[in-house]
Amino acid sequence: QVYKLPAISLRLFNVYGPRSRTTGAYGAVFGVFLAQKLNGKPFTVVGDGTQTRDFTYVTDVAQAFIAGAESSVTGEAMNVGSGHHYSVNYLVELLGGDAIYIPKRPGEPDCTFAETTRIIKKLNWTPKVSFEEGVQTMLGCIENWRDAPVWDPTSIGQATSAWFKYLGRS
């Protein structure tokens, strides 16, 4: 606003795709689960698995950025998401495997859900990849996670300690 530059802000919701990260406190659940699946380990679900996420496939996110770059819209903040939310238990079901459950992390939201009305109206953008289709694509690329660290309840607990730092707790 100070320099009168045309800009928009895109808020991304749970982006996943063939190179999803697997490390750090915010390592995406897909990368963690796929590495576990490759190694014959059960999926480590943080919480009871009923928490839901608005999973958004990476190509849909890329198209949102293109739509934003090509538009004359400025000064707007818009959510980039599927407009649907799915439970972690449903993801486990789609991936096919057993799960073990560990306590929920502090600050872990019960639900993320993108209200996408603004981006649909302003940029004429809608996501194209269904959650089920995206999961199948991820399973087709599962070898990408061959060298990913295999998380277990202990390593997830250690990574969770970083959450306290970000939340201002010791």
mmCIF file of C-alpha atoms in Angstrom:
data_model
loop_
_atom_site.group_PDB
_atom_site.id
_atom_site.type_symbol
_atom_site.label_atom_id
_atom_site.label_comp_id
_atom_site.label_asym_id
_atom_site.label_seq_id
_atom_site.Cartn_x
_atom_site.Cartn_y
_atom_site.Cartn_z
ATOM 1 C CA GLN A 1 0.000 0.000 0.000
ATOM 2 C CA VAL A 2 2.848 2.378 0.826
ATOM 3 C CA TYR A 3 4.386 2.010 -2.639
ATOM 4 C CA LYS A 4 1.096 1.452 -4.474
ATOM 5 C CA LEU A 5 2.278 -1.913 -5.779
ATOM 6 C CA PRO A 6 -0.456 -4.201 -7.081
ATOM 7 C CA ALA A 7 -0.440 -7.282 -4.879
ATOM 8 C CA ILE A 8 -2.714 -9.994 -3.590
ATOM 9 C CA SER A 9 -2.213 -12.443 -0.764
ATOM 10 C CA LEU A 10 -2.962 -16.129 -1.211
ATOM 11 C CA ARG A 11 -3.423 -18.187 1.966
ATOM 12 C CA LEU A 12 -2.639 -21.832 1.266
ATOM 13 C CA PHE A 13 -4.391 -24.721 3.004
ATOM 14 C CA ASN A 14 -2.610 -28.063 3.532
ATOM 15 C CA VAL A 15 -0.849 -28.288 0.189
ATOM 16 C CA TYR A 16 0.222 -31.770 -0.859
ATOM 17 C CA GLY A 17 1.762 -33.296 -3.945
ATOM 18 C CA PRO A 18 4.546 -35.495 -5.291
ATOM 19 C CA ARG A 19 7.309 -33.759 -3.324
ATOM 20 C CA SER A 20 5.616 -33.065 0.000
ATOM 21 C CA ARG A 21 8.036 -32.469 2.851
ATOM 22 C CA THR A 22 8.467 -34.967 5.633
ATOM 23 C CA THR A 23 10.559 -33.158 8.219
ATOM 24 C CA GLY A 24 10.161 -30.454 10.829
ATOM 25 C CA ALA A 25 7.324 -29.586 13.148
ATOM 26 C CA TYR A 26 5.145 -28.808 10.147
ATOM 27 C CA GLY A 27 6.070 -31.818 8.036
ATOM 28 C CA ALA A 28 3.075 -32.661 5.910
ATOM 29 C CA VAL A 29 1.076 -35.704 6.929
ATOM 30 C CA PHE A 30 1.290 -37.162 3.413
ATOM 31 C CA GLY A 31 5.064 -37.407 3.382
ATOM 32 C CA VAL A 32 5.105 -38.872 6.872
ATOM 33 C CA PHE A 33 2.443 -41.455 6.051
ATOM 34 C CA LEU A 34 3.929 -42.455 2.682
ATOM 35 C CA ALA A 35 7.371 -43.058 4.205
ATOM 36 C CA GLN A 36 5.707 -45.168 6.896
ATOM 37 C CA LYS A 37 3.760 -47.133 4.271
ATOM 38 C CA LEU A 38 6.913 -47.832 2.239
ATOM 39 C CA ASN A 39 8.620 -49.166 5.338
ATOM 40 C CA GLY A 40 5.717 -51.368 6.395
ATOM 41 C CA LYS A 41 5.054 -49.271 9.488
ATOM 42 C CA PRO A 42 1.655 -48.238 10.827
ATOM 43 C CA PHE A 43 0.581 -44.662 10.240
ATOM 44 C CA THR A 44 1.284 -42.504 13.295
ATOM 45 C CA VAL A 45 -1.831 -40.403 13.786
ATOM 46 C CA VAL A 46 -1.462 -37.402 16.067
ATOM 47 C CA GLY A 47 -4.711 -37.150 18.039
ATOM 48 C CA ASP A 48 -7.712 -39.369 17.424
ATOM 49 C CA GLY A 49 -7.746 -38.874 13.646
ATOM 50 C CA THR A 50 -11.095 -37.104 13.581
ATOM 51 C CA GLN A 51 -9.391 -33.750 13.033
ATOM 52 C CA THR A 52 -10.048 -32.512 9.524
ATOM 53 C CA ARG A 53 -7.931 -30.678 6.999
ATOM 54 C CA ASP A 54 -8.679 -28.847 3.795
ATOM 55 C CA PHE A 55 -6.147 -30.704 1.627
ATOM 56 C CA THR A 56 -5.234 -28.843 -1.568
ATOM 57 C CA TYR A 57 -3.359 -30.500 -4.405
ATOM 58 C CA VAL A 58 -0.207 -28.699 -5.543
ATOM 59 C CA THR A 59 -1.283 -28.246 -9.179
ATOM 60 C CA ASP A 60 -4.431 -26.490 -7.995
ATOM 61 C CA VAL A 61 -2.260 -24.166 -5.900
ATOM 62 C CA ALA A 62 -0.029 -23.465 -8.904
ATOM 63 C CA GLN A 63 -3.104 -22.590 -10.969
ATOM 64 C CA ALA A 64 -4.273 -20.214 -8.226
ATOM 65 C CA PHE A 65 -0.929 -18.390 -8.396
ATOM 66 C CA ILE A 66 -1.198 -18.165 -12.176
ATOM 67 C CA ALA A 67 -4.766 -16.847 -11.922
ATOM 68 C CA GLY A 68 -3.594 -14.254 -9.403
ATOM 69 C CA ALA A 69 -0.632 -13.185 -11.528
ATOM 70 C CA GLU A 70 -2.779 -12.810 -14.629
ATOM 71 C CA SER A 71 -5.570 -10.893 -12.913
ATOM 72 C CA SER A 72 -5.959 -7.175 -12.356
ATOM 73 C CA VAL A 73 -7.249 -7.788 -8.812
ATOM 74 C CA THR A 74 -5.179 -6.049 -6.151
ATOM 75 C CA GLY A 75 -5.281 -5.528 -2.411
ATOM 76 C CA GLU A 76 -7.175 -8.752 -1.689
ATOM 77 C CA ALA A 77 -6.433 -11.730 0.540
ATOM 78 C CA MET A 78 -7.862 -15.021 -0.673
ATOM 79 C CA ASN A 79 -7.905 -18.592 0.574
ATOM 80 C CA VAL A 80 -6.556 -21.328 -1.679
ATOM 81 C CA GLY A 81 -8.135 -24.613 -0.657
ATOM 82 C CA SER A 82 -10.321 -27.405 -1.893
ATOM 83 C CA GLY A 83 -13.371 -26.029 -0.113
ATOM 84 C CA HIS A 84 -13.806 -29.441 1.546
ATOM 85 C CA HIS A 85 -12.296 -30.973 4.644
ATOM 86 C CA TYR A 86 -11.370 -34.580 5.267
ATOM 87 C CA SER A 87 -10.399 -36.406 8.438
ATOM 88 C CA VAL A 88 -6.960 -37.851 8.987
ATOM 89 C CA ASN A 89 -8.713 -41.192 9.557
ATOM 90 C CA TYR A 90 -10.181 -40.945 6.042
ATOM 91 C CA LEU A 91 -6.682 -40.339 4.670
ATOM 92 C CA VAL A 92 -5.488 -43.477 6.497
ATOM 93 C CA GLU A 93 -8.391 -45.391 4.935
ATOM 94 C CA LEU A 94 -7.528 -44.157 1.422
ATOM 95 C CA LEU A 95 -3.827 -44.963 1.851
ATOM 96 C CA GLY A 96 -4.628 -48.404 3.225
ATOM 97 C CA GLY A 97 -2.879 -49.468 6.391
ATOM 98 C CA ASP A 98 -3.008 -49.691 10.138
ATOM 99 C CA ALA A 99 -2.709 -46.691 12.431
ATOM 100 C CA ILE A 100 -1.383 -46.024 15.887
ATOM 101 C CA TYR A 101 -2.570 -42.975 17.779
ATOM 102 C CA ILE A 102 -0.506 -40.617 19.909
ATOM 103 C CA PRO A 103 -1.645 -37.612 21.950
ATOM 104 C CA LYS A 104 -2.700 -34.482 20.132
ATOM 105 C CA ARG A 105 -0.058 -31.745 19.935
ATOM 106 C CA PRO A 106 -0.666 -28.456 21.725
ATOM 107 C CA GLY A 107 -2.091 -25.912 19.338
ATOM 108 C CA GLU A 108 -3.183 -28.558 16.837
ATOM 109 C CA PRO A 109 -6.409 -27.334 15.217
ATOM 110 C CA ASP A 110 -9.413 -29.643 15.091
ATOM 111 C CA CYS A 111 -10.368 -28.367 11.647
ATOM 112 C CA THR A 112 -8.921 -26.336 8.817
ATOM 113 C CA PHE A 113 -11.328 -25.298 6.119
ATOM 114 C CA ALA A 114 -10.782 -22.739 3.373
ATOM 115 C CA GLU A 115 -13.642 -20.384 2.590
ATOM 116 C CA THR A 116 -12.987 -20.052 -1.144
ATOM 117 C CA THR A 117 -15.873 -17.838 -2.261
ATOM 118 C CA ARG A 118 -13.625 -14.803 -2.745
ATOM 119 C CA ILE A 119 -11.026 -16.519 -4.951
ATOM 120 C CA ILE A 120 -13.762 -18.175 -7.000
ATOM 121 C CA LYS A 121 -15.463 -14.824 -7.617
ATOM 122 C CA LYS A 122 -12.398 -12.592 -7.955
ATOM 123 C CA LEU A 123 -10.041 -14.889 -9.879
ATOM 124 C CA ASN A 124 -12.509 -17.360 -11.381
ATOM 125 C CA TRP A 125 -10.387 -20.113 -9.834
ATOM 126 C CA THR A 126 -11.648 -23.455 -8.626
ATOM 127 C CA PRO A 127 -9.661 -26.537 -7.625
ATOM 128 C CA LYS A 128 -9.721 -29.377 -10.137
ATOM 129 C CA VAL A 129 -8.123 -32.336 -8.313
ATOM 130 C CA SER A 130 -10.392 -34.247 -5.932
ATOM 131 C CA PHE A 131 -8.924 -35.486 -2.681
ATOM 132 C CA GLU A 132 -9.351 -39.112 -3.710
ATOM 133 C CA GLU A 133 -7.645 -38.473 -7.069
ATOM 134 C CA GLY A 134 -4.799 -36.639 -5.343
ATOM 135 C CA VAL A 135 -4.270 -39.508 -2.902
ATOM 136 C CA GLN A 136 -4.121 -41.982 -5.798
ATOM 137 C CA THR A 137 -1.536 -39.780 -7.534
ATOM 138 C CA MET A 138 0.504 -39.689 -4.335
ATOM 139 C CA LEU A 139 0.389 -43.480 -4.079
ATOM 140 C CA GLY A 140 1.582 -43.644 -7.693
ATOM 141 C CA CYS A 141 4.607 -41.535 -6.703
ATOM 142 C CA ILE A 142 5.274 -43.353 -3.439
ATOM 143 C CA GLU A 143 8.886 -44.141 -4.385
ATOM 144 C CA ASN A 144 9.635 -40.404 -3.980
ATOM 145 C CA TRP A 145 9.543 -41.074 -0.232
ATOM 146 C CA ARG A 146 11.969 -44.028 -0.284
ATOM 147 C CA ASP A 147 14.703 -41.983 1.462
ATOM 148 C CA ALA A 148 12.404 -39.927 3.671
ATOM 149 C CA PRO A 149 12.806 -40.267 7.424
ATOM 150 C CA VAL A 150 10.367 -42.757 8.912
ATOM 151 C CA TRP A 151 8.583 -41.056 11.781
ATOM 152 C CA ASP A 152 7.412 -42.935 14.817
ATOM 153 C CA PRO A 153 5.738 -41.795 18.036
ATOM 154 C CA THR A 154 9.106 -40.858 19.593
ATOM 155 C CA SER A 155 10.433 -38.831 16.656
ATOM 156 C CA ILE A 156 7.096 -37.076 16.225
ATOM 157 C CA GLY A 157 7.195 -36.168 19.914
ATOM 158 C CA GLN A 158 10.682 -34.728 19.476
ATOM 159 C CA ALA A 159 9.620 -32.659 16.466
ATOM 160 C CA THR A 160 6.594 -31.501 18.411
ATOM 161 C CA SER A 161 8.885 -29.799 20.903
ATOM 162 C CA ALA A 162 9.410 -27.128 18.232
ATOM 163 C CA TRP A 163 5.699 -26.322 18.479
ATOM 164 C CA PHE A 164 6.250 -25.084 22.011
ATOM 165 C CA LYS A 165 8.901 -22.687 20.738
ATOM 166 C CA TYR A 166 6.498 -21.244 18.161
ATOM 167 C CA LEU A 167 3.686 -21.082 20.699
ATOM 168 C CA GLY A 168 5.882 -19.228 23.199
ATOM 169 C CA ARG A 169 5.932 -22.067 25.732
ATOM 170 C CA SER A 170 8.969 -23.799 27.126
#
